[in-house]
Amino acid sequence: MELTTIWFLLVAVLFTGYFILEGFDFGVGMLLPVLGRDDRQRRVLINTIGPVWDGNEVWLITAGGAMFAAFPEWYATLFSGFYLPLLLILLALIVRGVAFEYRHKRPEASWKRRWDTAIFVGSLVPAILWGVAFANILRGVPLDADHEYVGGLVDLLNPYALLGGVTTAALFLTHGAVFIALKTTGDIRERAGALAVKLGVGTAVVAVVFLAWTLSIRSSAAAVVLAVGAALALVAGLAAARVRREGWAFTGTAVAIALAVATLFAALFPNVLPSSLDAAGTLTATNASSTPYTLKIMTWVAVVFTPIVLAYQGWTYWVFRRRIGVQNIPQH
Amino acid sequence: MQSWGFQVDALDVARWQFGVTTVYHFLFVPLTIGLSVLVAILQTLWHRTGNERYLKLTKFYGKLFLINFAMGVVTGIVQEFQFGMNWSDYSRFVGDIFGAPLAIEALVAFFLESTFIGLWIFGWDRLPKRVHLASIWAAAIGTNLSAYFILAANSFMQNPVGFRINPDSGRAELTDFVAVLTNKVALITFPHTLAGSFLVAGSLVLTVGLWHVMRNRDSTDTGAYRFATKFGAWTVMVATTAVLITGDIQGKIMTQVQPMKMAAAEGLYTTESPASFSVLTIGSLDGSREVFALKIPYLLSYLGTGDPNGTVHGINDLQAQYASQYGPGSYTPIIPVTYWSFRMMIGFGLAAAAIALLVLWSQRKGRTPTSRWLLRAGLVLPVLPLLANSFGWIFTEMGRQPWIVFGEMLTRNGVSRSVSLTEVLTSFTAFTLIYATLAVIEFKLLVRYARAGVPDLTPAPVDDDTDDAERPLAFAY
């Protein structure tokens, strides 16, 4: 296989991992005001992701770094072109990350309420905007022959991309509800499980429409298979959630997210950022890539370190596998 | 391209944003780098001796460490995104070389740091003691390792090595990755930066300890605070020594690879052999000659070359040389900025060391310091190495100007062409406002938790019949 194809796959895998992992983090953040009826309940919700959210976010930093290293043109055009959405994502991730650490540092209710708002908004904004961004990548954006973005903010806010934003937000909400049901006990677990089923039905409808629209824009045999797989996994996950098989439900939503992201990348390949204007402006895995020498070094680094990272990150989830409930939350 | 207040362009704002966000990020990074190791050492002492005071100090300084850590993490993501957002033509030019250390930093160092920090914070009752201790060390190693990769990337901008320019694309391409990682600038900047970071961390440990020693004289924890004060002070002394040694070597390397930066550090306009070190030089307004100067003979020659009679090239000669080499234009950094930031770096660093030395002296043979002046000096102490670190970065980045990659790409050619002035102004304003707000919140929290002192370790009464699933977590957000 071409090195550029390997790196296209690796970037896809990194974003897939990011959306599966931070997807439920975002879901927990968005559900904080819904499922957390008092401070103790909200603390239970936050503590389901407490030990892992930071490591989950490193998937984004690694995906961004991999894109920079393997496809500098893609990284440069995308990040300068999608300027304001990325700025909003950064601001959201800043207040959200600080909020997790600072929320419990003072006892006042007003202090906690403010950080709760930060967690909610900081989770909602990226959950929508990542969908908007990836839908635009797939749809294509105005690029000139030098691969410079020549559109404005309005070009990014088209109906298809906005539906993409709704889809990711809905998927992460459902995924988050399923995750909470899997990680908590008592009342929160019950309500999260029930909510997951309700949210899931709407999510499935939105996701199917979005995937069908996606395939009508750009498609390949692999993309069709993956899209069908994503829809089936989501339905299977919901069926499991209905009968309170929480582990299977979580597997279902995780696989659904993975296959939905894979659908986008499969439909995109071999392009990485199509131009909606001049075809010469289109960035592909070949014309956006680094030299074979750089890709070869990066491949070795990835081959050696990725399994190590997966092993210790997986181990963390094992260490904190226990469900928690309000009875486990210490007084201060 | 000279631009003043009324004709600001996107390039100026992008540069200001990079300066502000980077200096801000580096207020938190040194504490993360240094304090992770110091906390790990404290926990190791507890592990080895079983003495509870080390456990108290581990938990106490661990809390301060985490308040700071969160800020370092979230401001770090901005740094990675910013290259693509504001400096996309730079990213296109160097992506083949510069992206690799960034990606490796994330994969090798950030995962290690973030995962094991999570295990350490929440793992007090979940992990065996040894494994929990290993977690803080793994996080500390990850943090320190990350510094190496990002400094290797920065060193490429100061002294580009291991590459060629592709004549077809005009881009820089990697030819020797080992050369990039063993860039002599990187090899010396790494220990210099680590030493500077330990200077900050040691100062914080000292200050908080000293405050408690002097304020709560009869506390049962005075012994712990006395230890912390000394531990911090010795860290500062060792770090200062390391900063001076590495800084000296760095100066000699800088004289070789970036002679203009050395000349700009000194305000040395004409080539001298032997060259004297300027204690104070005031230049003319257009920055082409000196008006007043107070100098120590031979010292600059020694600092720059290791030989008291060595030749140090002057700004005017280097400017003429670069103009003939790279074409007409100015290749001179803003001299007052480089000159003063270089002196502030050294001055604030040495002032910190002097205060630490005074504190050590005041505690000799078990004495308890009483001087109000000493306490005041102790309280400002952590600010001094932070300023020294900030001015060090301002010096090394401003001293590289007008280049973004020395000798290869001008800063003005690296900025994003597709980003408008409005966009970059929006982003600069948003980051500045949010960073300023968070700085106030963070500082107040640090003070609050520093004053609260070491925790009481008396365990909460646990009913032995309680099921594990019912027991409260050792730590929860």
CSV table of N, CA and C in Angstrom, one decimal, chain A residues 15-16 18-20 22-28 30-31 89 123-137 159-177 199 202-211 214 234 253 256-262 264-265:
chain,number,residue,atom,x,y,z
A,15,PHE,N,-9.0,10.4,14.0
A,15,PHE,CA,-10.3,11.2,14.2
A,15,PHE,C,-11.4,10.3,14.7
A,16,THR,N,-11.4,9.0,14.2
A,16,THR,CA,-12.5,8.1,14.6
A,16,THR,C,-12.3,7.8,16.1
A,18,TYR,N,-10.9,9.8,18.2
A,18,TYR,CA,-11.3,11.0,18.9
A,18,TYR,C,-12.8,11.1,19.1
A,19,PHE,N,-13.5,10.9,18.0
A,19,PHE,CA,-15.0,11.1,18.1
A,19,PHE,C,-15.7,10.0,18.9
A,20,ILE,N,-15.2,8.8,18.9
A,20,ILE,CA,-15.7,7.8,19.8
A,20,ILE,C,-15.5,8.2,21.3
A,22,GLU,N,-14.1,11.3,22.8
A,22,GLU,CA,-14.6,12.5,23.2
A,22,GLU,C,-16.0,12.7,22.9
A,23,GLY,N,-16.6,11.8,22.0
A,23,GLY,CA,-18.0,11.9,21.7
A,23,GLY,C,-18.8,11.7,23.0
A,24,PHE,N,-18.4,10.6,23.8
A,24,PHE,CA,-19.2,10.5,25.0
A,24,PHE,C,-18.9,11.5,26.1
A,25,ASP,N,-17.6,12.0,26.1
A,25,ASP,CA,-17.3,13.2,26.9
A,25,ASP,C,-18.2,14.3,26.7
A,26,PHE,N,-18.4,14.7,25.3
A,26,PHE,CA,-19.2,15.8,24.9
A,26,PHE,C,-20.7,15.5,25.4
A,27,GLY,N,-21.1,14.2,25.2
A,27,GLY,CA,-22.5,13.8,25.5
A,27,GLY,C,-22.7,14.0,27.0
A,28,VAL,N,-21.8,13.6,27.8
A,28,VAL,CA,-21.9,13.8,29.3
A,28,VAL,C,-22.0,15.2,29.6
A,30,MET,N,-23.1,17.7,27.7
A,30,MET,CA,-24.4,18.3,27.2
A,30,MET,C,-25.5,17.8,28.1
A,31,LEU,N,-25.4,16.6,28.6
A,31,LEU,CA,-26.5,16.1,29.5
A,31,LEU,C,-26.4,16.5,30.9
A,89,ILE,N,-14.2,26.3,18.5
A,89,ILE,CA,-13.9,25.0,19.1
A,89,ILE,C,-12.8,25.1,20.1
A,123,SER,N,-19.1,21.7,25.7
A,123,SER,CA,-19.4,20.4,25.1
A,123,SER,C,-20.3,20.5,23.8
A,124,LEU,N,-21.3,21.4,23.9
A,124,LEU,CA,-22.2,21.5,22.8
A,124,LEU,C,-21.6,22.1,21.6
A,125,VAL,N,-20.8,23.2,21.8
A,125,VAL,CA,-20.3,23.9,20.6
A,125,VAL,C,-19.4,23.0,19.8
A,126,PRO,N,-18.4,22.3,20.3
A,126,PRO,CA,-17.6,21.4,19.5
A,126,PRO,C,-18.4,20.2,18.9
A,127,ALA,N,-19.4,19.7,19.7
A,127,ALA,CA,-20.2,18.6,19.2
A,127,ALA,C,-20.9,19.0,17.9
A,128,ILE,N,-21.3,20.2,17.8
A,128,ILE,CA,-22.0,20.7,16.6
A,128,ILE,C,-21.0,21.0,15.5
A,129,LEU,N,-19.9,21.8,15.9
A,129,LEU,CA,-19.0,22.3,14.9
A,129,LEU,C,-18.1,21.2,14.3
A,130,TRP,N,-17.8,20.2,15.0
A,130,TRP,CA,-17.0,19.1,14.3
A,130,TRP,C,-17.8,18.5,13.2
A,131,GLY,N,-19.1,18.4,13.4
A,131,GLY,CA,-20.0,17.9,12.3
A,131,GLY,C,-20.0,18.8,11.1
A,132,VAL,N,-20.2,20.1,11.4
A,132,VAL,CA,-20.2,21.1,10.4
A,132,VAL,C,-18.9,21.1,9.6
A,133,ALA,N,-17.8,21.0,10.3
A,133,ALA,CA,-16.4,21.0,9.7
A,133,ALA,C,-16.3,19.7,8.8
A,134,PHE,N,-16.6,18.5,9.3
A,134,PHE,CA,-16.4,17.3,8.5
A,134,PHE,C,-17.3,17.2,7.3
A,135,ALA,N,-18.6,17.7,7.5
A,135,ALA,CA,-19.5,17.7,6.4
A,135,ALA,C,-18.9,18.6,5.2
A,136,ASN,N,-18.4,19.8,5.6
A,136,ASN,CA,-17.8,20.7,4.6
A,136,ASN,C,-16.6,20.1,3.9
A,137,ILE,N,-15.8,19.3,4.7
A,137,ILE,CA,-14.6,18.7,4.1
A,137,ILE,C,-15.1,17.7,3.0
A,159,PRO,N,-26.8,24.1,4.2
A,159,PRO,CA,-27.8,23.1,4.9
A,159,PRO,C,-27.2,21.8,5.1
A,160,TYR,N,-26.4,21.2,4.2
A,160,TYR,CA,-25.8,19.9,4.4
A,160,TYR,C,-24.9,19.9,5.6
A,161,ALA,N,-24.0,20.9,5.7
A,161,ALA,CA,-23.1,21.0,6.8
A,161,ALA,C,-23.8,21.2,8.1
A,162,LEU,N,-24.9,22.0,8.1
A,162,LEU,CA,-25.6,22.2,9.3
A,162,LEU,C,-26.3,20.9,9.8
A,163,LEU,N,-26.8,20.1,8.8
A,163,LEU,CA,-27.3,18.8,9.2
A,163,LEU,C,-26.2,18.0,9.8
A,164,GLY,N,-25.0,18.1,9.2
A,164,GLY,CA,-23.8,17.4,9.8
A,164,GLY,C,-23.6,17.7,11.2
A,165,GLY,N,-23.8,19.0,11.5
A,165,GLY,CA,-23.6,19.5,12.9
A,165,GLY,C,-24.7,18.9,13.8
A,166,VAL,N,-25.9,18.9,13.3
A,166,VAL,CA,-27.0,18.3,14.1
A,166,VAL,C,-26.7,16.8,14.4
A,167,THR,N,-26.2,16.1,13.3
A,167,THR,CA,-26.0,14.7,13.4
A,167,THR,C,-24.9,14.4,14.4
A,168,THR,N,-23.8,15.1,14.4
A,168,THR,CA,-22.8,14.7,15.4
A,168,THR,C,-23.3,15.1,16.8
A,169,ALA,N,-23.9,16.2,17.0
A,169,ALA,CA,-24.4,16.5,18.3
A,169,ALA,C,-25.4,15.5,18.8
A,170,ALA,N,-26.3,15.0,17.9
A,170,ALA,CA,-27.3,14.0,18.3
A,170,ALA,C,-26.6,12.7,18.6
A,171,LEU,N,-25.6,12.3,17.8
A,171,LEU,CA,-24.9,11.0,18.0
A,171,LEU,C,-24.2,11.1,19.3
A,172,PHE,N,-23.5,12.2,19.6
A,172,PHE,CA,-22.7,12.3,20.9
A,172,PHE,C,-23.7,12.3,22.1
A,173,LEU,N,-24.9,12.9,21.9
A,173,LEU,CA,-25.8,12.9,23.0
A,173,LEU,C,-26.3,11.5,23.4
A,174,THR,N,-26.6,10.8,22.3
A,174,THR,CA,-27.1,9.4,22.6
A,174,THR,C,-25.9,8.5,23.1
A,175,HIS,N,-24.8,8.7,22.5
A,175,HIS,CA,-23.6,8.0,23.0
A,175,HIS,C,-23.3,8.3,24.4
A,176,GLY,N,-23.4,9.6,24.8
A,176,GLY,CA,-23.2,10.0,26.1
A,176,GLY,C,-24.2,9.4,27.1
A,177,ALA,N,-25.4,9.4,26.7
A,177,ALA,CA,-26.5,8.9,27.6
A,177,ALA,C,-26.2,7.4,27.8
A,199,LEU,N,-33.7,9.6,22.8
A,199,LEU,CA,-32.8,10.4,22.0
A,199,LEU,C,-32.4,9.6,20.7
A,202,GLY,N,-34.6,9.7,17.4
A,202,GLY,CA,-34.4,10.9,16.7
A,202,GLY,C,-33.0,10.9,16.0
A,203,THR,N,-32.0,10.5,16.8
A,203,THR,CA,-30.7,10.4,16.2
A,203,THR,C,-30.6,9.5,15.0
A,204,ALA,N,-31.2,8.4,15.1
A,204,ALA,CA,-31.1,7.4,14.0
A,204,ALA,C,-31.7,8.0,12.7
A,205,VAL,N,-32.8,8.7,12.9
A,205,VAL,CA,-33.5,9.3,11.7
A,205,VAL,C,-32.5,10.4,11.1
A,206,VAL,N,-32.0,11.3,11.9
A,206,VAL,CA,-31.1,12.3,11.5
A,206,VAL,C,-29.9,11.7,10.8
A,207,ALA,N,-29.3,10.7,11.5
A,207,ALA,CA,-28.1,10.1,11.0
A,207,ALA,C,-28.3,9.4,9.6
A,208,VAL,N,-29.4,8.8,9.4
A,208,VAL,CA,-29.7,8.1,8.2
A,208,VAL,C,-29.9,9.1,7.1
A,209,VAL,N,-30.6,10.2,7.3
A,209,VAL,CA,-30.8,11.2,6.3
A,209,VAL,C,-29.4,11.8,6.0
A,210,PHE,N,-28.6,12.1,7.0
A,210,PHE,CA,-27.3,12.7,6.7
A,210,PHE,C,-26.4,11.8,5.9
A,211,LEU,N,-26.4,10.5,6.3
A,211,LEU,CA,-25.5,9.6,5.5
A,211,LEU,C,-26.0,9.4,4.1
A,214,THR,N,-24.9,12.4,2.3
A,214,THR,CA,-23.5,12.3,2.0
A,214,THR,C,-23.2,11.4,0.8
A,234,LEU,N,-26.2,1.4,15.0
A,234,LEU,CA,-26.9,2.4,15.8
A,234,LEU,C,-28.3,1.7,16.3
A,253,THR,N,-23.3,2.1,19.9
A,253,THR,CA,-23.2,3.6,19.5
A,253,THR,C,-21.7,3.9,19.2
A,256,ALA,N,-21.3,2.6,15.7
A,256,ALA,CA,-22.0,3.5,14.8
A,256,ALA,C,-21.2,4.7,14.5
A,257,ILE,N,-20.6,5.4,15.5
A,257,ILE,CA,-19.8,6.6,15.3
A,257,ILE,C,-18.6,6.2,14.5
A,258,ALA,N,-17.9,5.1,14.8
A,258,ALA,CA,-16.8,4.7,14.0
A,258,ALA,C,-17.1,4.5,12.5
A,259,LEU,N,-18.2,3.8,12.3
A,259,LEU,CA,-18.5,3.6,10.9
A,259,LEU,C,-19.0,4.8,10.2
A,260,ALA,N,-19.7,5.7,10.9
A,260,ALA,CA,-20.1,7.0,10.3
A,260,ALA,C,-18.9,7.8,9.9
A,261,VAL,N,-17.9,7.9,10.7
A,261,VAL,CA,-16.7,8.6,10.4
A,261,VAL,C,-16.0,8.0,9.2
A,262,ALA,N,-16.0,6.6,9.3
A,262,ALA,CA,-15.3,5.9,8.2
A,262,ALA,C,-16.0,6.1,6.9
A,264,LEU,N,-17.5,8.8,5.9
A,264,LEU,CA,-17.0,10.1,5.4
A,264,LEU,C,-15.7,10.0,4.7
A,265,PHE,N,-14.7,9.3,5.4
A,265,PHE,CA,-13.4,9.2,4.9
A,265,PHE,C,-13.3,8.3,3.6
